[in-house]
């Protein structure tokens, strides 16, 4: 698959099964992330990988965070099982650092680009992935239980695995309809 085909056919894959990316595939995925735009070379990201027992630990973190907020038991049980929707989940964290020329928003965007590059690398290798956020990405208890610092922000949970079904390619939107010239 060439780069342009990848960019024009990429889509999210919500139904994922084993196997997860193997070691070589994961290495490509992580290496692709480090090619994201990175003003001043801050590498403002961290990748927390959960697979196998790590998926249960991530689910426990979600459940504990929601219990601390007083969520109902049904929602807590659902959240506990969320990481089990894929054989691997990578939590991508923006690691904000004070810098005179690189504001926090730019560091968050760099981490988001890293996440997108990881999803693209997975897709290029025949894998599937979906970038999820939701309230748990912004929950202070989730951050604390993951050992994040106060200035850190989860930009997404990248669910990775093998597509459960061959999804039809979504229609391409006309990019010009979102553009204007000055």
CSV table of N, CA and C in Angstrom, one decimal:
chain,number,residue,atom,x,y,z
A,1,UNK,N,0.9,-1.2,0.0
A,1,UNK,CA,0.0,0.0,0.0
A,1,UNK,C,0.9,1.2,0.0
A,2,UNK,N,0.7,2.1,-1.0
A,2,UNK,CA,1.5,3.3,-1.0
A,2,UNK,C,0.9,4.4,0.0
A,3,UNK,N,1.7,5.4,0.3
A,3,UNK,CA,1.3,6.4,1.3
A,3,UNK,C,0.0,7.1,0.9
A,4,UNK,N,-0.2,7.5,-0.3
A,4,UNK,CA,-1.4,8.2,-0.7
A,4,UNK,C,-2.7,7.3,-0.5
A,5,UNK,N,-2.5,6.0,-1.0
A,5,UNK,CA,-3.6,5.1,-0.8
A,5,UNK,C,-4.0,4.9,0.7
A,6,UNK,N,-2.9,4.8,1.5
A,6,UNK,CA,-3.1,4.7,3.0
A,6,UNK,C,-3.9,5.9,3.5
A,7,UNK,N,-3.5,7.1,3.1
A,7,UNK,CA,-4.2,8.3,3.6
A,7,UNK,C,-5.6,8.4,3.1
A,8,UNK,N,-5.9,7.9,1.9
A,8,UNK,CA,-7.2,8.1,1.3
A,8,UNK,C,-8.2,6.9,1.7
A,9,UNK,N,-7.7,5.9,2.2
A,9,UNK,CA,-8.5,4.7,2.5
A,9,UNK,C,-8.6,4.4,4.0
A,10,UNK,N,-7.8,5.0,4.8
A,10,UNK,CA,-7.8,4.7,6.3
A,10,UNK,C,-9.1,4.9,6.9
A,11,UNK,N,-9.5,4.1,7.8
A,11,UNK,CA,-10.7,4.2,8.5
A,11,UNK,C,-10.6,3.6,9.9
A,12,UNK,N,-11.5,4.0,10.8
A,12,UNK,CA,-11.5,3.4,12.1
A,12,UNK,C,-12.1,2.0,12.0
A,13,UNK,N,-11.6,1.1,12.9
A,13,UNK,CA,-12.0,-0.3,12.9
A,13,UNK,C,-12.5,-0.6,14.4
A,14,UNK,N,-13.8,-0.5,14.6
A,14,UNK,CA,-14.2,-0.6,16.0
A,14,UNK,C,-14.3,-2.1,16.5
A,15,UNK,N,-14.4,-3.1,15.6
A,15,UNK,CA,-14.6,-4.5,16.0
A,15,UNK,C,-13.2,-5.1,15.8
A,16,UNK,N,-12.5,-5.4,16.9
A,16,UNK,CA,-11.2,-5.9,16.9
A,16,UNK,C,-11.1,-7.2,17.6
A,17,UNK,N,-10.3,-8.1,17.1
A,17,UNK,CA,-10.0,-9.4,17.8
A,17,UNK,C,-8.5,-9.7,17.8
A,18,UNK,N,-8.1,-10.8,18.5
A,18,UNK,CA,-6.7,-11.2,18.5
A,18,UNK,C,-6.4,-11.7,17.1
A,19,UNK,N,-5.2,-11.7,16.7
A,19,UNK,CA,-4.0,-11.3,17.5
A,19,UNK,C,-3.8,-9.7,17.5
A,20,UNK,N,-3.2,-9.3,18.6
A,20,UNK,CA,-2.7,-8.0,18.7
A,20,UNK,C,-1.5,-7.8,17.8
A,21,UNK,N,-1.0,-6.6,17.6
A,21,UNK,CA,0.2,-6.4,16.9
A,21,UNK,C,1.3,-7.3,17.5
A,22,UNK,N,2.1,-7.9,16.6
A,22,UNK,CA,3.3,-8.7,17.1
A,22,UNK,C,4.4,-7.7,17.4
A,23,UNK,N,5.5,-8.2,17.9
A,23,UNK,CA,6.6,-7.3,18.4
A,23,UNK,C,7.1,-6.4,17.2
A,24,UNK,N,7.3,-7.0,16.0
A,24,UNK,CA,7.8,-6.2,14.9
A,24,UNK,C,6.7,-5.1,14.5
A,25,UNK,N,5.5,-5.5,14.4
A,25,UNK,CA,4.4,-4.6,14.1
A,25,UNK,C,4.3,-3.5,15.1
A,26,UNK,N,4.4,-3.8,16.4
A,26,UNK,CA,4.4,-2.8,17.4
A,26,UNK,C,5.6,-1.9,17.3
A,27,UNK,N,6.7,-2.4,17.0
A,27,UNK,CA,7.9,-1.5,16.8
A,27,UNK,C,7.7,-0.5,15.7
A,28,UNK,N,7.1,-1.0,14.6
A,28,UNK,CA,6.8,-0.1,13.5
A,28,UNK,C,5.8,1.0,14.0
A,29,UNK,N,4.8,0.6,14.7
A,29,UNK,CA,3.7,1.5,15.2
A,29,UNK,C,4.4,2.6,16.1
A,30,UNK,N,5.2,2.1,17.0
A,30,UNK,CA,5.8,3.1,17.9
A,30,UNK,C,6.8,4.0,17.2
A,31,UNK,N,7.6,3.4,16.3
A,31,UNK,CA,8.5,4.2,15.5
A,31,UNK,C,7.8,5.3,14.7
A,32,UNK,N,6.7,4.9,14.1
A,32,UNK,CA,5.9,5.8,13.3
A,32,UNK,C,5.4,7.0,14.1
A,33,UNK,N,5.1,6.7,15.4
A,33,UNK,CA,4.7,7.8,16.3
A,33,UNK,C,5.7,8.9,16.5
A,34,UNK,N,7.0,8.4,16.6
A,34,UNK,CA,8.1,9.3,16.8
A,34,UNK,C,8.4,10.2,15.6
A,35,UNK,N,7.8,10.0,14.5
A,35,UNK,CA,8.0,10.8,13.3
A,35,UNK,C,6.9,11.9,13.2
A,36,UNK,N,6.1,12.0,14.2
A,36,UNK,CA,5.1,13.1,14.2
A,36,UNK,C,5.8,14.5,14.3
A,37,UNK,N,5.1,15.5,13.8
A,37,UNK,CA,5.7,16.9,14.0
A,37,UNK,C,6.0,17.1,15.5
A,38,UNK,N,7.1,17.7,15.7
A,38,UNK,CA,7.6,17.9,17.1
A,38,UNK,C,8.4,19.1,17.2
A,39,UNK,N,7.8,20.3,17.3
A,39,UNK,CA,8.5,21.5,17.4
A,39,UNK,C,9.5,21.5,18.6
A,40,UNK,N,10.7,21.9,18.4
A,40,UNK,CA,11.7,21.9,19.4
A,40,UNK,C,12.2,20.6,19.9
A,41,UNK,N,11.7,19.5,19.3
A,41,UNK,CA,12.2,18.2,19.7
A,41,UNK,C,11.8,17.8,21.1
A,42,UNK,N,10.7,18.2,21.6
A,42,UNK,CA,10.3,18.0,23.0
A,42,UNK,C,9.8,16.6,23.2
A,43,UNK,N,9.5,15.8,22.2
A,43,UNK,CA,8.9,14.5,22.3
A,43,UNK,C,7.8,14.5,23.5
A,44,UNK,N,6.8,15.4,23.3
A,44,UNK,CA,5.8,15.6,24.3
A,44,UNK,C,4.7,14.5,24.4
A,45,UNK,N,5.2,13.2,24.5
A,45,UNK,CA,4.2,12.1,24.5
A,45,UNK,C,4.8,11.0,25.3
A,46,UNK,N,3.9,10.1,25.8
A,46,UNK,CA,4.2,8.8,26.4
A,46,UNK,C,3.1,7.9,25.9
A,47,UNK,N,3.6,6.6,25.7
A,47,UNK,CA,2.7,5.6,25.2
A,47,UNK,C,2.6,4.5,26.3
A,48,UNK,N,1.4,4.3,26.9
A,48,UNK,CA,1.2,3.2,27.9
A,48,UNK,C,0.5,2.1,27.2
A,49,UNK,N,1.2,1.0,27.1
A,49,UNK,CA,0.7,-0.2,26.4
A,49,UNK,C,0.0,-1.2,27.3
A,50,UNK,N,-1.2,-1.6,27.0
A,50,UNK,CA,-2.0,-2.6,27.8
A,50,UNK,C,-2.3,-3.7,26.8
A,51,UNK,N,-1.9,-4.9,27.2
A,51,UNK,CA,-2.3,-6.1,26.5
A,51,UNK,C,-2.4,-7.2,27.6
A,52,UNK,N,-3.1,-8.3,27.3
A,52,UNK,CA,-3.2,-9.4,28.2
A,52,UNK,C,-3.7,-8.9,29.5
A,53,UNK,N,-2.9,-9.2,30.6
A,53,UNK,CA,-3.3,-8.8,32.0
A,53,UNK,C,-3.4,-7.3,32.1
A,54,UNK,N,-2.6,-6.6,31.3
A,54,UNK,CA,-2.7,-5.1,31.3
A,54,UNK,C,-4.0,-4.5,30.9
A,55,UNK,N,-4.8,-5.3,30.1
A,55,UNK,CA,-6.1,-4.8,29.7
A,55,UNK,C,-7.0,-4.9,31.0
A,56,UNK,N,-6.9,-5.9,31.8
A,56,UNK,CA,-7.6,-6.0,33.0
A,56,UNK,C,-7.3,-4.9,34.0
A,57,UNK,N,-6.0,-4.6,34.1
A,57,UNK,CA,-5.5,-3.5,35.0
A,57,UNK,C,-6.1,-2.2,34.5
A,58,UNK,N,-6.1,-2.0,33.2
A,58,UNK,CA,-6.7,-0.7,32.7
A,58,UNK,C,-8.1,-0.6,33.0
A,59,UNK,N,-8.8,-1.8,32.8
A,59,UNK,CA,-10.3,-1.8,33.2
A,59,UNK,C,-10.5,-1.5,34.7
A,60,UNK,N,-9.6,-2.1,35.5
A,60,UNK,CA,-9.7,-1.8,37.0
A,60,UNK,C,-9.5,-0.3,37.2
A,61,UNK,N,-8.6,0.3,36.5
A,61,UNK,CA,-8.4,1.8,36.7
A,61,UNK,C,-9.6,2.5,36.3
A,62,UNK,N,-10.2,2.2,35.2
A,62,UNK,CA,-11.5,2.8,34.8
A,62,UNK,C,-12.6,2.6,35.9
A,63,UNK,N,-12.7,1.4,36.4
A,63,UNK,CA,-13.7,1.1,37.4
A,63,UNK,C,-13.5,1.9,38.6
A,64,UNK,N,-12.3,1.9,39.1
A,64,UNK,CA,-11.9,2.7,40.4
A,64,UNK,C,-12.2,4.2,40.2
A,65,UNK,N,-11.9,4.7,39.0
A,65,UNK,CA,-12.1,6.1,38.8
A,65,UNK,C,-13.6,6.4,38.8
A,66,UNK,N,-14.4,5.6,38.2
A,66,UNK,CA,-15.8,5.8,38.2
A,66,UNK,C,-16.5,5.6,39.6
A,67,UNK,N,-16.0,4.6,40.3
A,67,UNK,CA,-16.4,4.4,41.7
A,67,UNK,C,-16.2,5.6,42.5
A,68,UNK,N,-15.0,6.3,42.4
A,68,UNK,CA,-14.7,7.5,43.2
A,68,UNK,C,-15.6,8.6,42.8
A,69,UNK,N,-16.2,8.6,41.6
A,69,UNK,CA,-17.1,9.7,41.2
A,69,UNK,C,-18.5,9.3,41.6
A,70,UNK,N,-18.8,8.1,42.1
A,70,UNK,CA,-20.1,7.7,42.5
A,70,UNK,C,-21.0,7.3,41.3
A,71,UNK,N,-20.4,6.8,40.3
A,71,UNK,CA,-21.1,6.3,39.1
A,71,UNK,C,-21.9,5.1,39.5
A,72,UNK,N,-23.0,4.8,38.7
A,72,UNK,CA,-23.8,3.6,39.0
A,72,UNK,C,-23.0,2.3,38.6
A,73,UNK,N,-23.4,1.2,39.2
A,73,UNK,CA,-22.7,0.0,39.1
A,73,UNK,C,-22.7,-0.6,37.6
A,74,UNK,N,-23.8,-0.3,36.9
A,74,UNK,CA,-23.9,-0.8,35.5
A,74,UNK,C,-22.9,-0.1,34.7
A,75,UNK,N,-22.7,1.2,34.8
A,75,UNK,CA,-21.7,2.0,34.1
A,75,UNK,C,-20.3,1.6,34.5
A,76,UNK,N,-20.1,1.3,35.8
A,76,UNK,CA,-18.8,0.9,36.2
A,76,UNK,C,-18.4,-0.4,35.6
A,77,UNK,N,-19.3,-1.4,35.6
A,77,UNK,CA,-19.1,-2.7,35.0
A,77,UNK,C,-18.8,-2.6,33.5
A,78,UNK,N,-19.5,-1.7,32.8
A,78,UNK,CA,-19.3,-1.5,31.4
A,78,UNK,C,-17.9,-0.9,31.1
A,79,UNK,N,-17.5,0.1,31.9
A,79,UNK,CA,-16.2,0.7,31.8
A,79,UNK,C,-15.1,-0.3,32.1
A,80,UNK,N,-15.3,-1.1,33.1
A,80,UNK,CA,-14.3,-2.1,33.4
A,80,UNK,C,-14.0,-3.0,32.2
A,81,UNK,N,-14.9,-3.3,31.4
A,81,UNK,CA,-14.8,-4.2,30.2
A,81,UNK,C,-14.4,-3.4,29.0
A,82,UNK,N,-14.3,-2.1,29.0
A,82,UNK,CA,-14.0,-1.4,27.8
A,82,UNK,C,-12.7,-1.8,27.1
A,83,UNK,N,-11.6,-1.9,27.9
A,83,UNK,CA,-10.3,-2.3,27.3
A,83,UNK,C,-10.3,-3.7,26.6
A,84,UNK,N,-11.3,-4.5,27.0
A,84,UNK,CA,-11.4,-5.9,26.5
A,84,UNK,C,-11.9,-5.9,25.1
A,85,UNK,N,-12.3,-4.7,24.5
A,85,UNK,CA,-12.8,-4.7,23.2
A,85,UNK,C,-11.7,-4.9,22.1
A,86,UNK,N,-10.5,-4.9,22.5
A,86,UNK,CA,-9.4,-5.1,21.6
A,86,UNK,C,-8.2,-5.9,22.3
A,87,UNK,N,-7.4,-6.5,21.6
A,87,UNK,CA,-6.3,-7.2,22.3
A,87,UNK,C,-5.1,-6.3,22.7
A,88,UNK,N,-5.2,-5.1,22.3
A,88,UNK,CA,-4.1,-4.1,22.8
A,88,UNK,C,-4.8,-2.7,22.8
A,89,UNK,N,-4.5,-2.0,23.9
A,89,UNK,CA,-4.9,-0.6,24.0
A,89,UNK,C,-3.6,0.2,24.4
A,90,UNK,N,-3.4,1.2,23.6
A,90,UNK,CA,-2.3,2.1,23.9
A,90,UNK,C,-2.8,3.5,24.3
A,91,UNK,N,-2.6,3.9,25.5
A,91,UNK,CA,-3.0,5.2,26.1
A,91,UNK,C,-1.9,6.2,25.6
A,92,UNK,N,-2.3,7.2,24.9
A,92,UNK,CA,-1.4,8.2,24.4
A,92,UNK,C,-1.6,9.4,25.3
A,93,UNK,N,-0.4,9.8,25.9
A,93,UNK,CA,-0.5,10.9,26.8
A,93,UNK,C,0.4,12.1,26.3
A,94,UNK,N,-0.2,13.3,26.3
A,94,UNK,CA,0.6,14.5,26.0
A,94,UNK,C,1.3,14.9,27.3
A,95,UNK,N,2.6,14.9,27.2
A,95,UNK,CA,3.5,15.3,28.3
A,95,UNK,C,3.9,16.7,28.2
A,96,UNK,N,3.1,17.6,28.7
A,96,UNK,CA,3.3,19.1,28.6
A,96,UNK,C,4.6,19.5,29.4
A,97,UNK,N,5.4,20.3,28.7
A,97,UNK,CA,6.6,20.9,29.3
A,97,UNK,C,6.6,22.4,29.1
A,98,UNK,N,6.9,23.2,30.1
A,98,UNK,CA,7.0,24.6,29.8
A,98,UNK,C,8.1,24.9,28.7
A,99,UNK,N,7.7,25.7,27.8
A,99,UNK,CA,8.7,26.1,26.7
A,99,UNK,C,8.3,27.4,26.2
A,100,UNK,N,9.2,28.3,26.0
A,100,UNK,CA,8.9,29.7,25.5
A,100,UNK,C,8.3,29.7,24.1
A,101,UNK,N,8.6,28.7,23.3
A,101,UNK,CA,8.1,28.8,21.9
A,101,UNK,C,7.1,27.7,21.5
A,102,UNK,N,6.8,26.8,22.4
A,102,UNK,CA,5.9,25.7,22.1
A,102,UNK,C,4.8,25.6,23.2
A,103,UNK,N,3.7,26.2,22.9
A,103,UNK,CA,2.6,26.2,23.9
A,103,UNK,C,2.0,24.8,24.1
A,104,UNK,N,1.3,24.6,25.2
A,104,UNK,CA,0.7,23.3,25.5
A,104,UNK,C,-0.2,22.8,24.4
A,105,UNK,N,-0.9,23.7,23.7
A,105,UNK,CA,-1.8,23.2,22.6
A,105,UNK,C,-1.0,22.5,21.5
A,106,UNK,N,0.2,23.1,21.2
A,106,UNK,CA,1.0,22.5,20.2
A,106,UNK,C,1.6,21.2,20.6
A,107,UNK,N,1.9,21.1,21.9
A,107,UNK,CA,2.4,19.8,22.4
A,107,UNK,C,1.3,18.7,22.4
A,108,UNK,N,0.0,19.1,22.7
A,108,UNK,CA,-1.1,18.2,22.6
A,108,UNK,C,-1.3,17.8,21.2
A,109,UNK,N,-1.2,18.7,20.3
A,109,UNK,CA,-1.4,18.4,18.9
A,109,UNK,C,-0.3,17.4,18.4
A,110,UNK,N,0.9,17.6,18.9
A,110,UNK,CA,2.0,16.7,18.5
A,110,UNK,C,1.7,15.3,19.0
A,111,UNK,N,1.2,15.1,20.2
A,111,UNK,CA,0.8,13.8,20.8
A,111,UNK,C,-0.3,13.2,20.0
A,112,UNK,N,-1.3,14.1,19.5
A,112,UNK,CA,-2.4,13.6,18.7
A,112,UNK,C,-1.9,13.1,17.3
A,113,UNK,N,-0.9,13.8,16.8
A,113,UNK,CA,-0.3,13.4,15.5
A,113,UNK,C,0.4,12.1,15.7
A,114,UNK,N,1.1,11.9,16.8
A,114,UNK,CA,1.7,10.6,17.1
A,114,UNK,C,0.7,9.5,17.2
A,115,UNK,N,-0.4,9.8,17.8
A,115,UNK,CA,-1.5,8.7,17.9
A,115,UNK,C,-2.0,8.4,16.5
A,116,UNK,N,-2.2,9.4,15.7
A,116,UNK,CA,-2.7,9.2,14.3
A,116,UNK,C,-1.7,8.4,13.5
A,117,UNK,N,-0.4,8.7,13.7
A,117,UNK,CA,0.6,8.0,13.0
A,117,UNK,C,0.6,6.5,13.4
A,118,UNK,N,0.4,6.3,14.6
A,118,UNK,CA,0.3,4.9,15.1
A,118,UNK,C,-0.8,4.1,14.5
A,119,UNK,N,-2.0,4.8,14.4
A,119,UNK,CA,-3.1,4.2,13.8
A,119,UNK,C,-2.9,3.9,12.3
A,120,UNK,N,-2.2,4.9,11.6
A,120,UNK,CA,-1.9,4.7,10.2
A,120,UNK,C,-0.9,3.5,10.0
A,121,UNK,N,0.1,3.4,10.9
A,121,UNK,CA,1.1,2.4,10.8
A,121,UNK,C,0.4,1.0,11.0
A,122,UNK,N,-0.6,1.0,11.9
A,122,UNK,CA,-1.3,-0.3,12.1
A,122,UNK,C,-2.1,-0.7,10.9
A,123,UNK,N,-2.8,0.3,10.3
A,123,UNK,CA,-3.6,0.1,9.1
A,123,UNK,C,-2.7,-0.4,7.9
A,124,UNK,N,-1.5,0.3,7.8
A,124,UNK,CA,-0.6,-0.1,6.7
A,124,UNK,C,-0.1,-1.5,6.8
A,125,UNK,N,-0.1,-2.1,8.0
A,125,UNK,CA,0.3,-3.4,8.3
A,125,UNK,C,-0.8,-4.5,8.3
A,126,UNK,N,-2.0,-4.0,7.9
A,126,UNK,CA,-3.1,-4.9,7.8
A,126,UNK,C,-3.9,-5.1,9.1
A,127,UNK,N,-3.5,-4.3,10.1
A,127,UNK,CA,-4.2,-4.3,11.4
A,127,UNK,C,-5.4,-3.3,11.4
A,128,UNK,N,-6.1,-3.3,12.4
A,128,UNK,CA,-7.2,-2.4,12.6
A,128,UNK,C,-7.0,-1.6,13.9
A,129,UNK,N,-7.6,-0.4,13.9
A,129,UNK,CA,-7.5,0.4,15.1
A,129,UNK,C,-8.6,1.4,15.2
A,130,UNK,N,-8.8,1.9,16.4
A,130,UNK,CA,-9.8,3.0,16.6
A,130,UNK,C,-9.3,3.8,17.7
A,131,UNK,N,-9.4,5.1,17.5
A,131,UNK,CA,-9.0,6.1,18.5
A,131,UNK,C,-10.2,6.5,19.3
A,132,UNK,N,-10.2,6.2,20.6
A,132,UNK,CA,-11.3,6.6,21.5
A,132,UNK,C,-10.8,7.6,22.5
A,133,UNK,N,-11.8,8.4,23.0
A,133,UNK,CA,-11.5,9.2,24.1
A,133,UNK,C,-12.6,9.0,25.1
A,134,UNK,N,-13.6,9.9,25.3
A,134,UNK,CA,-14.6,9.8,26.3
A,134,UNK,C,-14.2,10.4,27.6
A,135,UNK,N,-15.1,10.4,28.5
A,135,UNK,CA,-14.8,11.1,29.8
A,135,UNK,C,-13.6,10.6,30.6
A,136,UNK,N,-13.3,9.3,30.4
A,136,UNK,CA,-12.2,8.7,31.2
A,136,UNK,C,-10.9,9.3,30.8
A,137,UNK,N,-10.8,9.8,29.5
A,137,UNK,CA,-9.5,10.4,29.1
A,137,UNK,C,-9.2,11.7,29.9
A,138,UNK,N,-10.2,12.3,30.4
A,138,UNK,CA,-10.1,13.6,31.1
A,138,UNK,C,-10.3,13.4,32.6
A,139,UNK,N,-10.4,12.2,33.1
A,139,UNK,CA,-10.7,12.0,34.5
A,139,UNK,C,-9.5,12.1,35.4
A,140,UNK,N,-9.5,12.9,36.4
A,140,UNK,CA,-8.3,13.1,37.3
A,140,UNK,C,-7.9,11.8,38.0
A,141,UNK,N,-8.9,11.0,38.3
A,141,UNK,CA,-8.6,9.7,39.0
A,141,UNK,C,-7.9,8.7,38.0
A,142,UNK,N,-8.3,8.7,36.8
A,142,UNK,CA,-7.6,7.8,35.8
A,142,UNK,C,-6.2,8.3,35.6
A,143,UNK,N,-6.0,9.6,35.5
A,143,UNK,CA,-4.6,10.2,35.4
A,143,UNK,C,-3.8,9.8,36.6
A,144,UNK,N,-4.3,9.9,37.8
A,144,UNK,CA,-3.6,9.6,39.0
A,144,UNK,C,-3.2,8.1,39.1
A,145,UNK,N,-4.2,7.2,38.7
A,145,UNK,CA,-4.0,5.8,38.8
A,145,UNK,C,-3.0,5.3,37.7
A,146,UNK,N,-2.9,6.1,36.6
A,146,UNK,CA,-1.9,5.8,35.6
A,146,UNK,C,-0.5,6.4,35.9
A,147,UNK,N,-0.5,7.1,37.0
A,147,UNK,CA,0.8,7.7,37.4
A,147,UNK,C,1.2,9.0,36.6
A,148,UNK,N,0.2,9.6,36.0
A,148,UNK,CA,0.5,10.8,35.2
A,148,UNK,C,0.7,12.0,36.1
A,149,UNK,N,1.4,13.0,35.6
A,149,UNK,CA,1.6,14.3,36.3
A,149,UNK,C,0.5,15.2,36.1
A,150,UNK,N,0.4,16.2,36.9
A,150,UNK,CA,-0.8,17.2,36.8
A,150,UNK,C,-0.8,17.9,35.4
A,151,UNK,N,0.3,18.1,34.8
A,151,UNK,CA,0.4,18.8,33.5
A,151,UNK,C,0.1,17.9,32.3
A,152,UNK,N,0.0,16.6,32.6
A,152,UNK,CA,-0.2,15.6,31.5
A,152,UNK,C,-1.7,15.5,31.1
A,153,UNK,N,-1.9,15.1,29.8
A,153,UNK,CA,-3.3,15.0,29.3
A,153,UNK,C,-3.4,13.8,28.4
A,154,UNK,N,-4.3,12.9,28.7
A,154,UNK,CA,-4.5,11.8,27.7
A,154,UNK,C,-5.2,12.3,26.5
A,155,UNK,N,-4.6,12.1,25.3
A,155,UNK,CA,-5.2,12.5,24.1
A,155,UNK,C,-6.0,11.4,23.4
A,156,UNK,N,-5.9,10.2,23.9
A,156,UNK,CA,-6.7,9.1,23.4
A,156,UNK,C,-6.2,7.8,23.8
A,157,UNK,N,-7.1,6.8,23.6
A,157,UNK,CA,-6.9,5.4,23.8
A,157,UNK,C,-6.9,4.8,22.4
A,158,UNK,N,-5.8,4.2,22.0
A,158,UNK,CA,-5.8,3.6,20.6
A,158,UNK,C,-6.0,2.1,20.8
A,159,UNK,N,-7.1,1.6,20.4
A,159,UNK,CA,-7.5,0.2,20.4
A,159,UNK,C,-6.9,-0.4,19.2
A,160,UNK,N,-6.1,-1.5,19.3
A,160,UNK,CA,-5.5,-2.1,18.2
A,160,UNK,C,-5.7,-3.6,18.2
A,161,UNK,N,-5.8,-4.2,17.0
A,161,UNK,CA,-6.0,-5.6,16.8
A,161,UNK,C,-6.2,-6.0,15.4
A,162,UNK,N,-6.8,-7.2,15.2
A,162,UNK,CA,-7.1,-7.6,13.9
A,162,UNK,C,-8.6,-7.3,13.6
A,163,UNK,N,-8.9,-6.8,12.5
A,163,UNK,CA,-10.3,-6.5,12.2
A,163,UNK,C,-11.2,-7.7,12.3
A,164,UNK,N,-12.3,-7.7,13.0
A,164,UNK,CA,-13.2,-8.8,13.1
A,164,UNK,C,-13.9,-9.1,11.8
A,165,UNK,N,-14.2,-8.0,11.1
A,165,UNK,CA,-14.9,-8.2,9.8
A,165,UNK,C,-14.2,-7.2,8.8
A,166,UNK,N,-14.3,-7.5,7.6
A,166,UNK,CA,-13.8,-6.7,6.5
A,166,UNK,C,-14.9,-5.6,6.3
A,167,UNK,N,-14.6,-4.4,6.7
A,167,UNK,CA,-15.5,-3.3,6.6
A,167,UNK,C,-15.4,-2.7,5.2
A,168,UNK,N,-16.5,-2.2,4.7
A,168,UNK,CA,-16.5,-1.6,3.4
A,168,UNK,C,-15.8,-0.2,3.6
A,169,UNK,N,-15.1,0.2,2.6
A,169,UNK,CA,-14.4,1.6,2.7
A,169,UNK,C,-15.5,2.6,2.6
A,170,UNK,N,-15.4,3.6,3.5
A,170,UNK,CA,-16.3,4.7,3.5
A,170,UNK,C,-16.1,5.6,2.3
A,171,UNK,N,-17.2,6.3,1.9
A,171,UNK,CA,-17.0,7.2,0.8
A,171,UNK,C,-16.1,8.3,1.2
A,172,UNK,N,-15.3,8.7,0.2
A,172,UNK,CA,-14.3,9.8,0.4
A,172,UNK,C,-15.1,11.1,0.3
A,173,UNK,N,-14.9,12.0,1.3
A,173,UNK,CA,-15.5,13.3,1.3
A,173,UNK,C,-14.6,14.2,0.4
A,174,UNK,N,-15.3,15.2,-0.2
A,174,UNK,CA,-14.5,16.1,-1.0
A,174,UNK,C,-13.8,17.1,-0.2
A,175,UNK,N,-12.5,17.0,-0.1
A,175,UNK,CA,-11.7,17.9,0.8
A,175,UNK,C,-11.9,19.4,0.4
A,176,UNK,N,-12.2,19.7,-0.9
A,176,UNK,CA,-12.3,21.1,-1.3
A,176,UNK,C,-13.5,21.7,-0.7
A,177,UNK,N,-14.5,20.9,-0.3
A,177,UNK,CA,-15.7,21.5,0.3
A,177,UNK,C,-15.4,22.1,1.7
A,178,UNK,N,-14.2,21.8,2.3
A,178,UNK,CA,-13.9,22.3,3.6
A,178,UNK,C,-12.8,23.4,3.5
A,179,UNK,N,-12.5,23.8,2.2
A,179,UNK,CA,-11.3,24.7,2.0
A,179,UNK,C,-11.8,26.0,1.4
A,180,UNK,N,-11.1,27.0,1.7
A,180,UNK,CA,-11.3,28.3,1.0
A,180,UNK,C,-10.0,29.0,0.8
A,181,UNK,N,-10.0,29.9,-0.2
A,181,UNK,CA,-8.7,30.6,-0.5
A,181,UNK,C,-8.9,32.0,0.0
A,182,UNK,N,-7.8,32.6,0.4
A,182,UNK,CA,-7.7,34.0,0.7
A,182,UNK,C,-7.4,34.9,-0.5
